[in-house]
């Protein structure tokens, strides 16, 4: 048995074009010279680091950050924000994070939740309902059981009876979410355990974008583990160039550039070619179908969604991925979601897209 996909957590690659697209979306800065490093890009400032188990990268205009002091202050503000969102709110690794405390409370008791957690839970519930449960953040017991979580369980195929027990713990309807002004309170009607990995990175991208705007940056590209939000333009005067990666682990090649004619663009991708294990010749992905309680098994390699926020794009990319190509396209067309699907066929990779994605091609 072989575990793959921890590449996303490895050291930063040397060249900017290879940076941080740990899943499937990545950005292009200078098509004419794909080997140039970001620091050598005229007028561009790249800030990067590690968060939420993956890499982040922020691109700004050099001119907007006048000196080393301003740069250091900005880096500090950004890393504090990310530390807060990761360790204080969304982490399932940190036992005292808000999410861990929510996971620990008994059924039938209420717990207060911050605006951050509330916002993500409300969005998660909306996508849960609209995707008929394909997207379900109460997936944690299964994620752990299959060895993709924060436990020491090695990735392996669990016993059927154990899978059935974990499956019985699923269901977002067991969560009562009450909004009280900016924050809220949550009650569990049965013991459910939440994993926000499929949506929290997108939310954090939006939060960083908002932070940068508050600080007066009208041109930025923020990316965490392949989830992206961009505003304005690259210093070369063109809109930021964002692409979809060819869904092959370790390759990091462009599959499709996304046409960007807007001031603001949010893009997220859900892929199954980085994080998986192989057992007896069969590949098991970290994306789990709540209906079967098994990792999805299809020729679909990645789903990319363009939406009004990176949080929405992130959640829907996972939801459509779980739904599969046919149902995913139907759902995306019904809901007018801009979605791009890459399938591994006998004739190589094949792309499909929803109607709303056409303007981005
Ligand atoms: P993403 O890369 O955004 O598609 O998120 C994948 C992660 O979300 C997995 O590693 C799991 O932690 C979690 N996950 C797996 N299956 C689901 C699902 N059906 N609904 C919500 N989250 C899921
Ligand atoms: Mg996602």
Short mmCIF file of C-alpha atoms and ligand atoms in Angstrom, two decimals:
data_model
loop_
_atom_site.label_atom_id
_atom_site.label_comp_id
_atom_site.label_asym_id
_atom_site.label_seq_id
_atom_site.Cartn_x
_atom_site.Cartn_y
_atom_site.Cartn_z
CA UNK A 1 0.00 0.00 0.00
CA UNK A 2 1.27 3.43 -0.83
CA UNK A 3 0.22 6.80 0.48
CA UNK A 4 0.46 9.65 -1.94
CA UNK A 5 -0.40 13.27 -1.87
CA UNK A 6 1.60 14.72 0.93
CA UNK A 7 3.46 16.74 -1.70
CA UNK A 8 1.17 19.62 -0.87
CA UNK A 9 2.82 19.79 2.52
CA UNK A 10 6.40 19.74 1.24
CA UNK A 11 8.84 22.64 0.95
CA UNK A 12 8.14 25.46 -1.46
CA UNK A 13 9.27 24.70 -5.00
CA UNK A 14 11.90 26.95 -6.45
CA UNK A 15 10.01 28.68 -9.21
CA UNK A 16 7.00 30.86 -8.85
CA UNK A 17 4.98 29.10 -11.46
CA UNK A 18 5.37 25.93 -9.45
CA UNK A 19 4.45 27.55 -6.19
CA UNK A 20 1.63 26.43 -4.00
CA UNK A 21 -0.89 24.98 -6.40
CA UNK A 22 -1.17 22.01 -4.13
CA UNK A 23 -4.42 20.95 -5.68
CA UNK A 24 -5.36 21.95 -9.12
CA UNK A 25 -5.73 25.63 -9.69
CA UNK A 26 -2.72 27.79 -10.04
CA UNK A 27 -1.86 31.19 -11.27
CA UNK A 28 0.32 32.33 -14.10
CA UNK A 29 2.27 35.48 -13.70
CA UNK A 30 4.28 35.72 -16.83
CA UNK A 31 3.33 33.36 -19.63
CA UNK A 32 6.35 34.36 -21.65
CA UNK A 33 8.82 33.11 -19.06
CA UNK A 34 7.40 30.30 -16.96
CA UNK A 35 10.72 29.64 -15.23
CA UNK A 36 11.23 33.13 -13.86
CA UNK A 37 11.03 33.47 -10.10
CA UNK A 38 8.37 35.69 -8.59
CA UNK A 39 10.90 37.92 -6.91
CA UNK A 40 12.35 38.73 -10.34
CA UNK A 41 8.96 39.73 -11.72
CA UNK A 42 9.12 43.48 -12.24
CA UNK A 43 6.90 45.33 -9.82
CA UNK A 44 5.70 42.22 -8.03
CA UNK A 45 5.96 41.39 -4.34
CA UNK A 46 5.41 37.76 -3.31
CA UNK A 47 4.73 36.81 0.30
CA UNK A 48 4.41 33.15 1.15
CA UNK A 49 4.32 30.67 3.97
CA UNK A 50 2.58 27.71 5.49
CA UNK A 51 -0.98 27.50 6.79
CA UNK A 52 -3.80 24.96 7.16
CA UNK A 53 -1.47 22.11 6.27
CA UNK A 54 -0.52 23.65 2.94
CA UNK A 55 1.22 26.66 1.38
CA UNK A 56 -0.09 30.13 0.83
CA UNK A 57 1.08 32.84 -1.52
CA UNK A 58 0.11 36.48 -1.80
CA UNK A 59 1.08 38.65 -4.74
CA UNK A 60 0.98 42.42 -4.51
CA UNK A 61 2.34 45.42 -6.29
CA UNK A 62 5.78 46.35 -5.01
CA UNK A 63 4.86 50.02 -5.12
CA UNK A 64 2.01 49.42 -2.68
CA UNK A 65 4.50 48.28 -0.02
CA UNK A 66 7.00 51.14 0.14
CA UNK A 67 9.80 49.74 2.31
CA UNK A 68 11.10 46.79 4.35
CA UNK A 69 9.34 48.04 7.48
CA UNK A 70 5.98 48.11 5.71
CA UNK A 71 6.66 44.67 4.27
CA UNK A 72 7.53 43.19 7.68
CA UNK A 73 4.42 44.73 9.24
CA UNK A 74 2.24 43.34 6.46
CA UNK A 75 3.78 39.88 6.76
CA UNK A 76 3.12 39.94 10.48
CA UNK A 77 -0.52 41.00 10.03
CA UNK A 78 -1.09 38.27 7.45
CA UNK A 79 0.53 35.49 9.45
CA UNK A 80 -1.39 36.52 12.59
CA UNK A 81 -4.66 36.41 10.67
CA UNK A 82 -3.84 32.98 9.28
CA UNK A 83 -2.70 31.70 12.66
CA UNK A 84 -6.00 32.84 14.13
CA UNK A 85 -8.14 31.26 11.40
CA UNK A 86 -6.18 28.02 11.47
CA UNK A 87 -5.22 27.39 15.09
CA UNK A 88 -7.94 29.32 16.92
CA UNK A 89 -10.96 28.63 14.72
CA UNK A 90 -10.83 25.84 12.12
CA UNK A 91 -8.13 23.37 13.07
CA UNK A 92 -9.10 19.82 13.96
CA UNK A 93 -5.47 19.20 15.01
CA UNK A 94 -5.49 21.84 17.76
CA UNK A 95 -7.64 20.35 20.53
CA UNK A 96 -8.58 23.81 21.87
CA UNK A 97 -9.67 25.36 18.56
CA UNK A 98 -13.28 26.46 18.26
CA UNK A 99 -14.04 23.65 15.86
CA UNK A 100 -12.48 21.06 18.17
CA UNK A 101 -14.58 22.37 21.04
CA UNK A 102 -17.68 22.10 18.87
CA UNK A 103 -16.67 18.54 18.03
CA UNK A 104 -16.21 17.72 21.70
CA UNK A 105 -19.55 18.99 23.06
CA UNK A 106 -22.26 16.53 24.00
CA UNK A 107 -25.38 16.12 21.92
CA UNK A 108 -28.26 18.43 22.89
CA UNK A 109 -26.03 21.14 24.37
CA UNK A 110 -25.48 24.55 22.80
CA UNK A 111 -22.13 26.18 22.14
CA UNK A 112 -21.50 29.77 21.06
CA UNK A 113 -19.67 30.17 17.76
CA UNK A 114 -17.70 33.07 16.30
CA UNK A 115 -18.68 34.94 13.18
CA UNK A 116 -15.95 33.02 11.30
CA UNK A 117 -17.24 29.58 12.25
CA UNK A 118 -20.87 30.64 11.82
CA UNK A 119 -20.27 31.98 8.30
CA UNK A 120 -18.57 28.78 7.18
CA UNK A 121 -21.16 26.50 8.80
CA UNK A 122 -24.04 28.42 7.17
CA UNK A 123 -22.39 28.19 3.75
CA UNK A 124 -21.65 24.49 4.35
CA UNK A 125 -25.29 23.86 5.21
CA UNK A 126 -26.50 25.64 2.08
CA UNK A 127 -24.24 23.56 -0.15
CA UNK A 128 -25.17 20.41 1.81
CA UNK A 129 -28.86 21.02 1.08
CA UNK A 130 -28.39 22.08 -2.54
CA UNK A 131 -26.11 19.15 -3.30
CA UNK A 132 -28.50 16.68 -1.62
CA UNK A 133 -25.86 15.81 0.96
CA UNK A 134 -22.94 15.20 -1.44
CA UNK A 135 -21.14 17.98 0.42
CA UNK A 136 -21.29 17.12 4.09
CA UNK A 137 -18.88 18.58 6.63
CA UNK A 138 -19.96 15.98 9.22
CA UNK A 139 -17.76 13.63 7.18
CA UNK A 140 -14.98 13.68 9.83
CA UNK A 141 -15.50 10.14 11.26
CA UNK A 142 -15.12 8.73 7.74
CA UNK A 143 -12.17 10.96 6.85
CA UNK A 144 -10.41 9.73 10.00
CA UNK A 145 -11.42 6.13 9.46
CA UNK A 146 -10.03 6.05 5.93
CA UNK A 147 -6.76 7.52 7.22
CA UNK A 148 -7.03 11.03 5.78
CA UNK A 149 -7.67 12.84 9.04
CA UNK A 150 -5.76 14.03 12.04
CA UNK A 151 -5.60 10.62 13.71
CA UNK A 152 -2.70 8.21 13.54
CA UNK A 153 -4.76 5.80 11.43
CA UNK A 154 -2.81 4.64 8.41
CA UNK A 155 -4.66 4.88 5.12
CA UNK A 156 -6.25 1.50 4.54
CA UNK A 157 -9.58 -0.07 3.62
CA UNK A 158 -11.54 -0.37 6.88
CA UNK A 159 -13.84 -3.25 7.87
CA UNK A 160 -17.35 -2.89 6.43
CA UNK A 161 -18.99 -2.93 9.88
CA UNK A 162 -16.73 -0.09 11.05
CA UNK A 163 -17.57 1.92 7.92
CA UNK A 164 -21.29 1.42 8.64
CA UNK A 165 -20.84 2.68 12.20
CA UNK A 166 -19.02 5.82 11.03
CA UNK A 167 -21.64 6.39 8.32
CA UNK A 168 -24.39 6.40 10.97
CA UNK A 169 -22.73 9.49 12.47
CA UNK A 170 -23.15 11.58 9.30
CA UNK A 171 -25.68 14.26 8.57
CA UNK A 172 -25.65 18.03 8.73
CA UNK A 173 -29.34 18.07 9.62
CA UNK A 174 -28.24 17.03 13.13
CA UNK A 175 -26.71 20.50 13.50
CA UNK A 176 -28.97 23.31 14.63
CA UNK A 177 -27.31 26.58 13.67
CA UNK A 178 -28.72 29.75 15.18
CA UNK A 179 -27.52 33.15 14.08
CA UNK A 180 -27.42 35.79 16.82
CA UNK A 181 -26.24 39.02 15.29
CA UNK A 182 -22.70 38.60 14.04
CA UNK A 183 -22.06 35.36 15.90
CA UNK A 184 -24.23 32.36 16.70
CA UNK A 185 -24.89 29.22 18.65
CA UNK A 186 -24.85 25.63 17.51
CA UNK A 187 -26.56 22.59 18.96
CA UNK A 188 -25.99 18.99 17.95
CA UNK A 189 -29.01 16.72 17.96
CA UNK A 190 -26.77 13.67 17.76
CA UNK A 191 -22.99 13.26 18.07
CA UNK A 192 -21.61 14.62 14.81
CA UNK A 193 -18.00 15.52 14.08
CA UNK A 194 -17.07 18.26 11.67
CA UNK A 195 -14.22 18.64 9.20
CA UNK A 196 -14.12 21.95 7.33
CA UNK A 197 -11.14 21.12 5.11
CA UNK A 198 -13.29 21.37 1.98
CA UNK A 199 -14.36 24.97 2.63
CA UNK A 200 -12.17 26.70 5.26
CA UNK A 201 -9.24 27.40 2.93
CA UNK A 202 -11.56 29.24 0.57
CA UNK A 203 -12.94 31.25 3.49
CA UNK A 204 -9.42 32.12 4.63
CA UNK A 205 -8.59 33.30 1.10
CA UNK A 206 -11.61 35.64 1.19
CA UNK A 207 -10.60 36.89 4.62
CA UNK A 208 -7.08 37.69 3.47
CA UNK A 209 -8.46 39.50 0.43
CA UNK A 210 -10.70 41.60 2.67
CA UNK A 211 -7.79 42.32 4.99
CA UNK A 212 -5.66 43.51 2.06
CA UNK A 213 -8.48 45.72 0.80
CA UNK A 214 -8.85 47.24 4.26
CA UNK A 215 -5.14 48.01 4.13
CA UNK A 216 -5.64 49.79 0.82
CA UNK A 217 -4.51 47.11 -1.66
CA UNK A 218 -6.61 47.19 -4.81
CA UNK A 219 -4.41 44.75 -6.70
CA UNK A 220 -3.70 41.35 -5.19
CA UNK A 221 -3.75 37.64 -5.76
CA UNK A 222 -4.23 35.43 -2.71
CA UNK A 223 -3.86 31.69 -2.89
CA UNK A 224 -4.04 28.97 -0.21
CA UNK A 225 -3.56 25.40 -1.35
CA UNK A 226 -4.98 26.07 -4.80
CA UNK A 227 -7.97 28.21 -3.71
CA UNK A 228 -7.61 31.69 -5.16
CA UNK A 229 -9.02 35.16 -5.01
CA UNK A 230 -7.71 38.02 -7.08
CA UNK A 231 -8.54 41.68 -7.37
CA UNK A 232 -7.37 44.16 -9.96
CA UNK A 233 -4.30 43.62 -12.05
CA UNK A 234 -0.77 42.33 -12.23
CA UNK A 235 1.82 45.14 -12.26
CA UNK A 236 2.18 44.54 -16.03
CA UNK A 237 -1.30 46.07 -16.42
CA UNK A 238 -3.09 42.84 -17.32
CA UNK A 239 -5.66 41.08 -15.17
CA UNK A 240 -4.11 38.32 -13.06
CA UNK A 241 -3.70 35.14 -15.06
CA UNK A 242 -5.11 32.07 -13.34
CA UNK A 243 -4.95 28.56 -14.70
CA UNK A 244 -6.19 25.05 -14.01
CA UNK A 245 -3.48 22.50 -13.45
CA UNK A 246 -3.23 19.29 -15.46
CA UNK A 247 -4.46 16.71 -12.95
CA UNK A 248 -1.25 14.75 -12.51
CA UNK A 249 0.63 14.58 -9.22
CA UNK A 250 3.97 16.35 -9.31
CA UNK A 251 3.58 17.60 -12.91
CA UNK A 252 2.30 21.12 -12.33
CA UNK A 253 1.53 21.84 -15.94
CA UNK A 254 -1.11 24.18 -17.27
CA UNK A 255 -4.26 22.48 -18.54
CA UNK A 256 -6.55 25.46 -19.11
CA UNK A 257 -6.14 29.14 -18.58
CA UNK A 258 -9.15 30.89 -17.07
CA UNK A 259 -10.17 34.00 -18.96
CA UNK A 260 -10.09 36.84 -16.50
CA UNK A 261 -11.80 39.99 -17.65
CA UNK A 262 -13.06 41.04 -14.26
CA UNK A 263 -11.75 43.13 -11.45
CA UNK A 264 -12.39 40.31 -9.00
CA UNK A 265 -12.15 36.55 -9.49
CA UNK A 266 -12.47 33.68 -7.00
CA UNK A 267 -11.49 30.17 -8.10
CA UNK A 268 -11.21 26.85 -6.27
CA UNK A 269 -10.43 23.31 -7.30
CA UNK A 270 -11.13 19.92 -5.80
CA UNK A 271 -8.79 17.23 -7.10
CA UNK A 272 -8.22 13.58 -6.28
CA UNK A 273 -4.80 13.05 -7.85
CA UNK A 274 -2.67 14.39 -4.99
CA UNK A 275 -4.13 12.92 -1.85
CA UNK A 276 -4.94 9.22 -2.12
CA UNK A 277 -3.65 5.76 -1.29
CA UNK A 278 -3.48 2.62 -3.36
CA UNK A 279 -4.57 -0.74 -1.99
CA UNK A 280 -4.51 -3.89 -4.10
CA UNK A 281 -4.29 -1.84 -7.27
CA UNK A 282 -7.29 0.33 -6.42
CA UNK A 283 -6.94 4.05 -5.76
CA UNK A 284 -8.73 5.53 -2.72
CA UNK A 285 -9.15 9.30 -2.68
CA UNK A 286 -9.52 11.69 0.26
CA UNK A 287 -12.89 12.81 -1.11
CA UNK A 288 -15.59 10.64 0.41
CA UNK A 289 -19.08 10.04 -0.87
CA UNK A 290 -21.39 10.38 2.16
CA UNK A 291 -23.98 8.14 0.49
CA UNK A 292 -21.67 5.14 0.10
CA UNK A 293 -19.24 6.12 2.90
CA UNK A 294 -16.46 5.12 0.50
CA UNK A 295 -13.91 7.34 -1.22
CA UNK A 296 -15.22 8.43 -4.58
CA UNK A 297 -14.20 6.20 -7.41
CA UNK A 298 -14.56 7.75 -10.84
CA UNK A 299 -12.63 8.96 -13.83
CA UNK A 300 -13.18 12.54 -12.68
CA UNK A 301 -9.79 14.00 -11.71
CA UNK A 302 -10.63 17.57 -10.79
CA UNK A 303 -13.44 20.09 -10.59
CA UNK A 304 -12.77 23.82 -10.68
CA UNK A 305 -15.41 26.40 -9.77
CA UNK A 306 -15.40 30.14 -10.32
CA UNK A 307 -17.73 31.93 -7.90
CA UNK A 308 -18.33 35.23 -6.14
CA UNK A 309 -16.24 34.10 -3.18
CA UNK A 310 -13.45 31.57 -2.72
CA UNK A 311 -15.45 29.98 0.12
CA UNK A 312 -18.40 29.29 -2.18
CA UNK A 313 -16.08 28.10 -4.97
CA UNK A 314 -14.24 25.79 -2.54
CA UNK A 315 -17.41 24.18 -1.18
CA UNK A 316 -18.96 23.74 -4.61
CA UNK A 317 -15.79 22.33 -6.18
CA UNK A 318 -15.89 19.54 -3.57
CA UNK A 319 -19.68 19.11 -3.83
CA UNK A 320 -19.57 18.74 -7.63
CA UNK A 321 -16.57 16.45 -7.36
CA UNK A 322 -18.51 14.13 -5.04
CA UNK A 323 -21.56 14.37 -7.31
CA UNK A 324 -19.60 13.09 -10.30
CA UNK A 325 -19.46 14.33 -13.89
CA UNK A 326 -23.03 13.79 -15.03
CA UNK A 327 -24.83 14.87 -11.87
CA UNK A 328 -22.22 17.58 -11.27
CA UNK A 329 -22.85 19.22 -14.67
CA UNK A 330 -26.60 18.94 -14.20
CA UNK A 331 -26.40 20.54 -10.77
CA UNK A 332 -24.02 23.27 -11.94
CA UNK A 333 -26.33 24.12 -14.84
CA UNK A 334 -29.41 24.14 -12.60
CA UNK A 335 -27.74 26.47 -10.11
CA UNK A 336 -25.83 28.47 -12.75
CA UNK A 337 -22.49 27.59 -11.25
CA UNK A 338 -19.37 28.06 -13.39
CA UNK A 339 -17.67 24.66 -13.19
CA UNK A 340 -14.92 22.94 -15.19
CA UNK A 341 -14.42 19.17 -15.00
CA UNK A 342 -11.35 17.18 -16.07
CA UNK A 343 -11.89 13.47 -16.69
CA UNK A 344 -9.23 10.83 -17.23
CA UNK A 345 -10.42 8.92 -20.30
CA UNK A 346 -8.78 6.21 -22.40
CA UNK A 347 -7.87 8.99 -24.86
CA UNK A 348 -6.22 11.16 -22.21
CA UNK A 349 -7.68 14.02 -20.23
CA UNK A 350 -11.03 15.31 -21.41
CA UNK A 351 -12.66 18.54 -20.25
CA UNK A 352 -16.31 19.36 -19.68
CA UNK A 353 -17.88 22.51 -18.35
CA UNK A 354 -21.18 23.95 -17.26
CA UNK A 355 -22.87 26.69 -19.31
CA UNK A 356 -21.86 29.39 -16.83
CA UNK A 357 -18.18 28.51 -17.28
CA UNK A 358 -18.17 29.47 -21.00
CA UNK A 359 -17.15 33.12 -20.41
CA UNK A 360 -14.00 31.92 -18.65
CA UNK A 361 -12.71 29.92 -21.63
P1 LIG B 1 -11.28 19.79 -1.18
O1 LIG B 1 -9.84 19.58 -1.50
O2 LIG B 1 -11.66 21.22 -1.00
O3 LIG B 1 -12.19 19.08 -2.14
O4 LIG B 1 -11.53 19.14 0.26
C1 LIG B 1 -11.25 17.79 0.49
C2 LIG B 1 -11.30 17.51 1.98
O5 LIG B 1 -12.65 17.69 2.47
C3 LIG B 1 -10.95 16.08 2.34
O6 LIG B 1 -9.56 15.94 2.55
C4 LIG B 1 -11.77 15.84 3.59
O7 LIG B 1 -11.08 16.36 4.72
C5 LIG B 1 -13.02 16.65 3.35
N1 LIG B 1 -14.09 15.90 2.66
C6 LIG B 1 -14.02 14.67 2.08
N2 LIG B 1 -15.19 14.32 1.56
C7 LIG B 1 -16.05 15.35 1.81
C8 LIG B 1 -17.43 15.57 1.52
N3 LIG B 1 -18.19 14.67 0.87
N4 LIG B 1 -17.98 16.75 1.94
C9 LIG B 1 -17.26 17.66 2.61
N5 LIG B 1 -15.95 17.50 2.91
C10 LIG B 1 -15.35 16.36 2.51
MG1 LIG B 2 -13.30 22.36 -1.52
#
